[in-house]
Coordinates of C-alpha atoms in Angstrom, one line a residue:
M101 CA 31.6 98.5 90.2
P102 CA 30.0 101.0 88.0
A103 CA 28.5 103.9 89.6
A104 CA 24.6 103.6 90.6
L105 CA 22.2 105.0 87.5
A106 CA 21.4 108.5 88.7
L107 CA 18.0 109.6 86.6
S108 CA 18.6 113.4 86.0
A109 CA 16.3 116.0 84.3
G110 CA 19.9 117.4 83.3
S111 CA 19.3 121.2 84.6
A112 CA 22.9 121.2 86.2
L113 CA 24.5 120.2 83.0
P114 CA 25.6 122.6 80.6
V115 CA 24.2 122.5 77.6
S116 CA 23.1 123.8 73.7
S117 CA 20.2 122.8 71.9
A118 CA 20.3 121.2 68.3
P119 CA 17.2 120.2 66.7
N120 CA 15.9 117.0 67.4
V121 CA 19.0 116.2 69.7
N122 CA 18.8 117.6 73.5
A123 CA 22.0 117.9 73.8
T124 CA 25.3 118.7 71.5
A125 CA 28.1 118.4 74.4
I126 CA 27.6 117.2 77.4
K127 CA 30.2 117.8 80.3
R128 CA 31.8 114.9 82.2
Q129 CA 30.8 114.5 86.0
G130 CA 33.5 114.4 88.4
D131 CA 36.3 116.0 86.1
D132 CA 36.2 119.4 84.7
N133 CA 39.6 119.3 83.0
R134 CA 38.0 116.4 80.6
P135 CA 36.3 117.6 76.9
W136 CA 33.1 117.5 76.7
L137 CA 31.2 114.5 74.8
Q138 CA 30.6 115.7 72.2
P139 CA 27.1 113.9 69.7
K140 CA 29.5 111.4 68.6
D141 CA 29.9 109.8 71.6
F142 CA 26.4 109.2 71.9
I143 CA 26.1 105.3 71.3
V144 CA 22.8 104.5 71.1
P145 CA 21.0 102.3 68.1
G146 CA 17.3 102.6 67.9
L147 CA 16.4 105.4 70.4
I148 CA 14.7 108.6 69.2
T149 CA 15.9 111.3 68.6
S150 CA 14.0 112.8 71.2
L151 CA 15.6 111.0 74.2
V152 CA 19.6 111.1 74.3
A153 CA 21.0 108.3 76.7
I154 CA 24.8 108.3 76.8
V155 CA 26.8 106.4 77.9
V156 CA 29.8 107.1 79.8
I157 CA 32.7 104.1 79.5
S158 CA 34.5 104.9 82.3
G159 CA 32.9 103.3 85.5
K160 CA 33.0 106.2 87.5
Y161 CA 30.8 107.8 85.8
P162 CA 26.8 107.2 85.7
I163 CA 24.3 107.3 82.7
I164 CA 22.6 110.4 82.7
V165 CA 19.4 110.7 80.7
M166 CA 18.4 113.8 79.4
S167 CA 15.7 115.4 80.1
T168 CA 12.4 115.4 77.8
A169 CA 10.1 117.6 78.8
N170 CA 10.6 120.9 76.8
Q171 CA 10.5 118.9 73.8
S172 CA 7.4 119.5 70.9
T173 CA 6.6 116.3 70.9
P174 CA 2.8 116.0 68.4
S175 CA -0.3 115.4 71.1
A176 CA -2.4 112.2 70.4
A177 CA -4.9 114.7 68.9
E178 CA -2.5 116.5 66.6
Q179 CA -2.0 113.6 65.0
A180 CA -5.0 112.2 64.6
E181 CA -5.6 115.2 63.3
Q182 CA -3.2 114.5 61.0
F183 CA -4.4 111.4 60.1
K184 CA -7.6 112.7 59.2
R185 CA -6.0 114.7 56.7
E186 CA -3.9 111.8 55.4
G187 CA -7.8 110.0 55.2
N188 CA -9.2 112.4 53.2
A189 CA -6.4 112.9 50.9
M190 CA -6.4 108.9 50.3
Y191 CA -10.2 109.1 49.9
H192 CA -10.2 112.0 47.1
E193 CA -7.7 109.7 44.8
R194 CA -10.2 106.9 45.6
K195 CA -7.5 104.7 47.7
F196 CA -10.8 103.9 50.0
R197 CA -9.0 101.1 51.7
K198 CA -5.9 102.9 52.6
A199 CA -8.4 105.8 53.9
I200 CA -10.4 103.5 55.8
E201 CA -7.0 102.4 57.3
L202 CA -5.9 106.1 58.4
Y203 CA -9.1 107.2 59.6
S204 CA -9.2 104.1 61.6
K205 CA -5.8 105.1 63.2
A206 CA -7.2 108.8 63.9
I207 CA -10.2 107.1 65.7
E208 CA -8.1 104.9 68.0
L209 CA -5.8 108.1 69.1
D210 CA -9.2 110.4 69.9
D211 CA -12.1 108.1 69.4
N212 CA -14.3 111.3 70.5
V213 CA -14.7 113.0 67.1
A214 CA -17.3 112.3 65.0
A215 CA -16.1 113.3 62.0
Y216 CA -13.3 110.4 62.1
Y217 CA -16.6 107.7 61.9
S218 CA -18.2 109.3 59.6
N219 CA -15.4 109.7 57.2
R220 CA -14.8 106.1 57.4
A221 CA -18.1 105.8 56.9
L222 CA -17.9 107.9 53.2
A223 CA -14.9 105.5 52.4
N224 CA -16.8 102.5 53.1
A225 CA -19.8 103.3 51.7
A226 CA -17.6 103.6 48.5
L227 CA -17.0 100.0 48.6
E228 CA -20.8 99.7 49.7
R229 CA -19.5 98.1 52.7
W230 CA -22.9 98.8 54.4
Q231 CA -22.9 96.8 58.1
E232 CA -19.3 99.1 58.9
V233 CA -21.5 102.4 57.5
F234 CA -24.0 101.8 59.3
D235 CA -21.7 100.6 62.9
D236 CA -19.9 104.3 62.7
A237 CA -22.9 106.1 62.2
E238 CA -24.6 104.4 65.1
H239 CA -21.9 104.5 67.2
V240 CA -21.5 108.7 66.4
L241 CA -24.8 108.7 67.3
A242 CA -24.9 106.6 70.5
K243 CA -22.2 107.8 72.1
L244 CA -21.6 111.3 70.8
N245 CA -24.2 112.8 69.0
K246 CA -27.4 112.5 69.0
S247 CA -28.5 114.3 66.2
H248 CA -24.7 114.7 63.8
H249 CA -26.7 115.0 60.8
K250 CA -23.1 112.7 58.5
A251 CA -24.1 110.1 60.7
V252 CA -28.0 110.3 60.4
Y253 CA -27.5 110.5 57.0
W254 CA -25.5 107.1 56.6
V255 CA -27.5 105.4 59.2
V256 CA -30.1 105.9 57.0
K257 CA -28.4 105.0 53.8
A258 CA -27.1 102.0 55.3
S259 CA -30.6 101.0 56.9
K260 CA -32.0 101.3 53.5
E261 CA -29.3 99.4 51.5
M262 CA -28.9 96.2 53.9
A263 CA -33.0 96.6 54.2
K264 CA -33.3 97.1 57.6
P265 CA -36.8 98.2 58.9
K266 CA -37.5 102.0 59.8
D267 CA -39.0 100.9 63.0
E268 CA -36.0 98.7 63.9
L269 CA -33.2 102.1 63.3
L270 CA -35.8 104.3 65.5
S271 CA -35.9 101.7 68.2
L272 CA -31.9 101.3 68.5
L273 CA -31.3 105.3 68.5
P274 CA -34.6 106.7 70.5
D275 CA -32.5 110.0 71.2
S276 CA -32.3 110.4 67.3
A277 CA -35.7 109.2 66.2
A278 CA -36.4 112.5 65.0
A279 CA -33.8 113.1 62.6
I280 CA -33.8 109.8 61.8
A281 CA -37.8 109.8 61.0
E282 CA -37.0 113.2 58.7
A283 CA -34.4 112.2 57.1
W284 CA -36.1 108.8 56.0
G285 CA -38.7 110.3 54.7
S286 CA -42.3 108.7 53.6
D287 CA -42.7 105.3 52.9
D288 CA -45.6 106.2 50.0
D289 CA -44.2 105.8 46.6
E290 CA -47.2 108.6 45.9
H291 CA -45.2 111.1 48.0
P292 CA -41.4 110.5 47.7
T293 CA -39.7 113.6 50.1
Q294 CA -37.6 115.5 48.3
K295 CA -34.7 113.6 49.8
Q296 CA -36.2 110.6 48.8
L297 CA -36.0 111.7 45.3
D298 CA -32.6 113.0 45.8
Y299 CA -31.5 109.4 47.0
A300 CA -33.9 107.4 44.2
E301 CA -31.7 110.1 41.3
E302 CA -28.7 108.8 43.0
W303 CA -29.7 104.9 43.2
G304 CA -30.2 105.5 39.4
V305 CA -26.8 106.9 38.7
R306 CA -25.7 103.6 40.7
V307 CA -27.7 101.3 37.9
S308 CA -26.3 103.0 35.1
E309 CA -23.0 102.9 36.1
A310 CA -23.5 99.0 36.5
I311 CA -24.0 98.6 33.4
V312 CA -21.9 100.3 32.2
K313 CA -19.3 99.1 33.7
G314 CA -20.5 95.3 33.7
R315 CA -20.6 95.3 37.2
M316 CA -24.1 92.8 37.2
D317 CA -23.1 91.4 40.8
N318 CA -22.7 95.5 41.7
L319 CA -26.1 95.3 40.1
Q320 CA -28.1 92.7 41.4
K321 CA -27.1 94.1 45.3
I322 CA -28.5 97.8 44.4
L323 CA -31.4 95.9 43.3
E324 CA -32.7 94.3 46.2
K325 CA -33.4 97.4 47.6
I326 CA -35.8 100.2 45.6
P327 CA -35.3 102.9 46.9
V328 CA -39.4 105.1 47.3
G329 CA -39.6 107.3 44.4
S330 CA -37.2 105.6 42.1
F331 CA -38.0 106.1 38.2
P332 CA -39.6 102.9 37.1
S333 CA -37.2 103.2 34.0
N334 CA -34.3 102.8 36.1
V335 CA -35.7 99.8 37.5
K336 CA -36.5 98.5 34.0
T337 CA -33.3 99.1 33.0
G338 CA -31.7 97.4 35.9
Y339 CA -33.4 94.0 36.3
T340 CA -33.6 93.7 32.0
A341 CA -29.6 94.4 31.9
L342 CA -29.5 92.0 34.3
A343 CA -32.0 89.6 33.1
K344 CA -30.3 89.7 30.0
Y345 CA -26.9 88.8 31.2
Y346 CA -27.9 85.4 32.7
M347 CA -29.8 85.0 29.5
A348 CA -27.1 85.2 27.5
R349 CA -25.2 82.5 29.6
K350 CA -28.5 80.4 29.9
E351 CA -29.2 81.0 33.0
W352 CA -32.9 80.9 32.4
A353 CA -34.4 80.2 35.8
K354 CA -32.1 83.2 37.1
G355 CA -33.1 85.3 34.2
L356 CA -37.2 83.7 34.6
E357 CA -36.3 85.2 38.4
C358 CA -35.1 88.9 37.6
F359 CA -38.1 89.4 34.7
R360 CA -41.0 88.1 37.3
K361 CA -39.5 90.9 40.1
L362 CA -39.4 93.4 37.3
L363 CA -43.3 92.1 36.7
Q364 CA -44.3 92.3 40.7
Y365 CA -42.5 96.0 40.5
Q366 CA -44.7 97.7 37.5
E367 CA -47.4 95.8 38.2
K368 CA -47.4 97.4 41.8
R369 CA -46.1 100.7 40.8
L370 CA -47.6 101.5 37.4
P371 CA -51.1 103.6 36.7
A372 CA -53.6 100.6 35.4
N373 CA -54.5 100.1 32.3
E374 CA -52.9 103.1 30.6
A375 CA -51.7 102.0 27.4
S376 CA -48.0 102.5 28.0
T377 CA -48.0 100.7 31.5
L378 CA -50.2 97.2 29.0
D379 CA -46.9 98.4 26.8
E380 CA -44.5 97.9 29.6
L381 CA -46.3 94.5 31.2
A382 CA -46.5 93.2 27.5
T383 CA -42.8 92.8 27.0
T384 CA -42.0 91.8 30.4
Y385 CA -44.8 89.3 29.3
N386 CA -42.8 88.2 26.9
N387 CA -39.3 88.4 27.8
I388 CA -41.1 86.0 31.1
G389 CA -42.3 83.7 28.1
V390 CA -39.0 83.4 26.5
C391 CA -36.8 82.3 29.7
E392 CA -39.4 79.7 30.7
K393 CA -39.6 78.4 27.0
H394 CA -35.7 78.3 27.3
A395 CA -36.2 76.8 30.7
G396 CA -38.6 73.8 29.3
K397 CA -41.5 75.1 31.0
L398 CA -43.4 75.3 27.7
E399 CA -47.0 75.1 29.1
D400 CA -46.2 78.0 31.2
A401 CA -44.6 80.2 28.2
V402 CA -47.8 79.7 26.5
T403 CA -49.6 80.9 29.4
D404 CA -47.5 83.7 29.9
L405 CA -46.5 84.7 26.3
R406 CA -51.0 85.2 25.6
K407 CA -50.8 87.5 28.6
S408 CA -48.6 89.4 26.3
L409 CA -50.6 89.4 23.2
D410 CA -53.6 90.4 25.7
C411 CA -51.8 93.8 26.8
S412 CA -50.2 94.4 23.8
I413 CA -53.5 94.1 21.9
R414 CA -54.9 96.2 24.6
A415 CA -52.0 98.8 24.0
G416 CA -53.7 99.2 20.4
S417 CA -51.2 101.5 19.0
D418 CA -49.7 100.9 15.4
E419 CA -45.7 101.5 16.7
K420 CA -46.4 98.7 18.8
D421 CA -47.0 96.5 16.0
Q422 CA -43.1 95.2 15.6
N423 CA -43.4 94.1 19.8
L424 CA -46.7 92.5 18.4
A425 CA -44.6 90.3 16.0
S426 CA -42.2 89.5 18.3
I427 CA -45.1 87.9 20.6
W428 CA -46.5 86.1 17.6
S429 CA -42.7 84.8 16.8
N430 CA -41.9 83.4 19.9
M431 CA -45.3 81.7 20.7
G432 CA -44.8 80.1 17.3
S433 CA -41.9 78.8 18.7
C434 CA -43.6 77.2 21.7
Q435 CA -45.5 75.4 20.1
V436 CA -43.5 73.8 17.6
S437 CA -41.4 72.5 20.8
L438 CA -44.9 71.1 21.4
G439 CA -44.8 69.4 18.7
K440 CA -48.1 71.6 17.6
M441 CA -46.8 72.5 14.5
D442 CA -50.6 73.7 12.5
E443 CA -50.9 76.4 15.1
A444 CA -47.1 77.0 15.3
I445 CA -47.1 77.6 10.9
K446 CA -50.9 80.0 12.6
C447 CA -48.2 82.1 14.9
H448 CA -45.4 82.3 12.7
K449 CA -47.5 83.5 9.6
K450 CA -49.3 86.2 12.2
A451 CA -46.4 87.1 13.2
V452 CA -44.3 87.8 9.4
E453 CA -48.2 89.5 8.6
I454 CA -47.2 92.1 11.1
A455 CA -43.4 92.1 10.2
T456 CA -43.9 92.7 7.0
S457 CA -46.8 95.2 6.8
K458 CA -44.6 97.4 5.4
G459 CA -41.9 95.6 3.7
D460 CA -39.2 93.0 4.1
T461 CA -36.6 94.8 6.4
P462 CA -33.6 93.2 8.7
K463 CA -36.4 93.2 12.0
S464 CA -38.7 91.0 9.7
A465 CA -36.2 88.5 8.8
P466 CA -35.5 86.5 11.5
L467 CA -39.4 86.4 12.1
M468 CA -39.6 84.7 8.2
L469 CA -36.6 82.8 9.0
A470 CA -39.0 81.2 12.2
L471 CA -41.4 80.2 9.4
A472 CA -39.2 78.8 6.7
R473 CA -38.1 76.8 9.0
A474 CA -41.8 75.8 10.8
L475 CA -43.2 74.9 7.3
R476 CA -39.8 73.1 5.7
D477 CA -40.4 71.0 8.9
A478 CA -44.3 70.5 8.2
G479 CA -43.3 69.7 5.0
N480 CA -44.8 72.6 3.2
N481 CA -41.3 73.3 1.1
K482 CA -42.7 75.5 -1.6
E483 CA -43.4 78.2 1.1
A484 CA -40.6 77.8 2.8
D485 CA -38.2 77.9 -0.5
G486 CA -39.6 81.1 -0.9
L487 CA -39.4 82.6 2.4
F488 CA -35.8 81.4 2.8
G489 CA -35.2 83.2 -0.2
R490 CA -36.8 86.3 1.1
V491 CA -34.5 86.3 4.3
V492 CA -31.0 85.8 2.6
A493 CA -32.2 88.6 -0.5
V494 CA -32.8 90.9 2.6
W495 CA -29.6 90.5 4.3
S496 CA -27.7 90.3 1.0
G497 CA -28.7 93.9 0.0
F498 CA -26.0 95.4 2.5
S499 CA -23.0 96.1 1.0
K500 CA -21.5 96.5 4.3
V501 CA -22.3 93.9 7.7
E502 CA -21.8 96.5 10.5
D503 CA -24.8 98.5 8.5
L504 CA -27.1 95.3 8.4
V505 CA -26.3 94.8 12.4
K506 CA -27.6 98.3 13.0
E507 CA -31.1 97.2 11.4
S508 CA -31.0 94.1 13.6
P509 CA -32.0 94.8 16.7
D510 CA -32.7 90.7 17.8
V511 CA -28.6 89.9 16.5
P512 CA -26.6 90.7 18.8
D513 CA -23.8 91.4 16.9
E514 CA -21.2 90.5 14.0
R515 CA -20.5 86.9 14.4
R516 CA -23.6 86.0 15.5
L517 CA -24.9 87.4 12.5
V518 CA -23.0 86.0 9.7
E519 CA -23.4 82.9 11.7
L520 CA -27.1 83.1 11.3
Y521 CA -26.0 84.1 7.3
I522 CA -24.5 81.3 6.4
T523 CA -26.5 78.8 7.9
T524 CA -29.7 80.5 6.6
V525 CA -27.5 80.1 3.1
A526 CA -27.2 76.6 4.1
E527 CA -30.8 75.7 4.9
W528 CA -32.1 77.3 1.9
A529 CA -29.4 75.6 -0.5
M530 CA -30.3 72.0 1.0
L531 CA -34.1 72.8 0.7
Q532 CA -33.3 72.6 -3.0
L533 CA -31.6 69.4 -3.0
S534 CA -34.7 67.6 -1.2
S535 CA -37.0 68.9 -3.4
N536 CA -38.1 66.3 -6.1
R537 CA -37.0 67.8 -9.7
D538 CA -34.4 66.5 -11.9
A539 CA -31.2 65.5 -10.0
S540 CA -28.5 67.8 -11.9
V541 CA -31.2 70.7 -11.8
K542 CA -31.6 71.1 -7.6
T543 CA -27.8 70.7 -7.7
A544 CA -27.8 73.5 -9.2
D545 CA -29.2 75.6 -7.8
A546 CA -28.0 74.7 -4.7
I547 CA -24.7 75.5 -5.8
R548 CA -26.0 78.8 -7.1
I549 CA -27.6 80.0 -4.2
M550 CA -24.0 79.1 -2.5
E551 CA -21.7 80.6 -4.4
S552 CA -23.8 84.0 -3.9
G553 CA -23.5 83.5 -0.1
V554 CA -20.0 83.8 -0.8
A555 CA -19.7 86.6 -2.7
T556 CA -21.9 88.4 -0.2
L557 CA -19.4 87.1 2.5
K558 CA -16.1 88.6 0.5
R559 CA -17.9 91.3 0.0
W560 CA -18.7 92.4 4.1
G561 CA -15.0 91.2 4.2
R562 CA -15.8 87.9 5.7
Q563 CA -14.3 85.8 3.3
A564 CA -12.3 83.8 5.4
Q565 CA -15.6 82.5 6.9
A566 CA -16.7 81.2 3.3
W567 CA -15.1 77.7 4.2
R568 CA -18.2 76.9 6.2
L569 CA -20.1 77.3 2.3
L570 CA -17.4 75.9 -0.1
L571 CA -16.7 72.3 2.0
P572 CA -20.6 71.2 1.2
M573 CA -20.2 73.0 -2.5
A574 CA -16.7 70.6 -2.9
Q575 CA -18.9 67.7 -1.8
I576 CA -22.1 68.3 -3.5
S577 CA -20.7 68.8 -6.5
D578 CA -17.7 66.8 -7.1
D579 CA -15.6 70.0 -8.0
K580 CA -12.1 69.8 -6.4
K581 CA -11.9 73.7 -6.9
Y582 CA -14.0 74.7 -4.1
L583 CA -12.3 72.5 -1.7
D584 CA -9.2 74.7 -3.4
E585 CA -10.7 77.8 -2.3
A586 CA -11.4 76.4 1.1
S587 CA -8.7 76.1 1.9
H588 CA -7.0 79.4 1.3
V589 CA -9.6 81.2 2.3
I590 CA -8.9 79.1 6.1
E591 CA -5.4 81.3 6.2
G592 CA -7.4 84.4 7.3
L593 CA -8.8 83.2 10.2
P594 CA -7.7 83.4 13.9
E595 CA -5.2 80.4 14.9
A596 CA -7.9 78.5 17.0
E597 CA -10.9 78.5 14.6
H598 CA -7.8 77.9 11.5
D599 CA -7.1 74.3 13.2
L600 CA -10.6 73.7 13.7
A601 CA -11.1 74.4 9.8
K602 CA -8.1 73.2 8.4
Q603 CA -9.4 69.5 10.0
A604 CA -12.9 69.9 7.8
V605 CA -10.6 70.8 5.0
T606 CA -8.9 68.1 5.2
H607 CA -11.8 65.7 6.0
V608 CA -13.7 66.5 3.2
T609 CA -10.5 66.0 0.7
E610 CA -10.3 62.6 2.3
Q611 CA -14.0 61.9 1.8
M612 CA -13.7 63.1 -2.3
T613 CA -10.8 61.5 -2.5
T614 CA -12.0 58.1 -1.4
K615 CA -14.9 58.4 -3.6
A616 CA -12.8 59.4 -6.9

């Protein structure tokens, strides 16, 4: 039976040191004539190298555990510092989640170091995890250091981000109340502290970054708490960008909510009755009216657009005329939807009168188009015909569509402008066909208008889109050459659009074949 296991410090055994191993050779007990055990004789997989167990095969030898008393094992504090250094490195590489993991390991080893918590708060702040930031900062102030300046900063910042009231924070951390009150600053927008101004500036940068990166989810969170001392322009930029994001998605109620919040801020914070304030309010009321119109709240839209008109007129500057024209045009669109055509035409005419005071321009073209459509729908085709012609003349006068887009702030991009141009040309051509003139004359005029439109599209490098005009030309004239040209130009379209266009060409071909 094997001898009993013996634990020994190994002090009586001859050993020589080696890196990471306590012994390179160990004398066998009880037999001075047998060779010393070598490291190759150690069969102990899985054990750390600082603790070597030596198994002696013969039953008469005990197991000897070498002492680790003289080993230089890193202390828990040293390991914690190493985790902190690694966390710092991860933070600077913007690997925030990994940094948080490493700071947490440091805290597990030594939970009495405030820096570990404040560093973790910094990393969580980068991810906008404000509750975690608050928890770490609150722990430092409550348990470790009541005046730790970084913890004070983070507990205040997190509280503001989460809209926690100052009084609640002061009662939670009474021993840190003085430092917190100083960091929090005044709640008076008229007299913000320097710290509040610095924070507000940082907030404005975050608004801009969210817009540039297209992070509307982040922008919405940022706008939930506007800090004291913020520039009104930053607030306006943020709410307007978020509202237009929703409007582009046809989420009119959400867009309306954004503009109403902006209006509340402006009415509270901007100096009353100044021209600049009135101009800001006019723009916001106008945007509110647009959202209400699309949301089906037509009477509300008319009311708010009238408020917009009132503010714009009271602002009273010539440079605001284009804004005033836009408001009148929006009012006209609401009246059209309400079926009040006489009122609609009056509003649209007022808009065009203002917008074209210095001539027809790309900025005035959409307003002229709105009036042309209202006149046509009211049966005043002659006046409508002239306005359609003026709109097309403005757009066709540009040799490059890119240049036209730059001069057309109300049209978001080239694709939309090209579509609007094609639609307008087609509407103008159809207006000719609805007249009481001789059939051959009005048909010739309609073809002439659309041929000119096709020529403009080719000049703009958008000939592939010309099929939208060529097909009605083929139908009106019964001339197959337009059909053949349409079949040719659609080859330049993207695959998905090409399939749709090909179906349309096939349909018109079948119609013309049957008619023949």
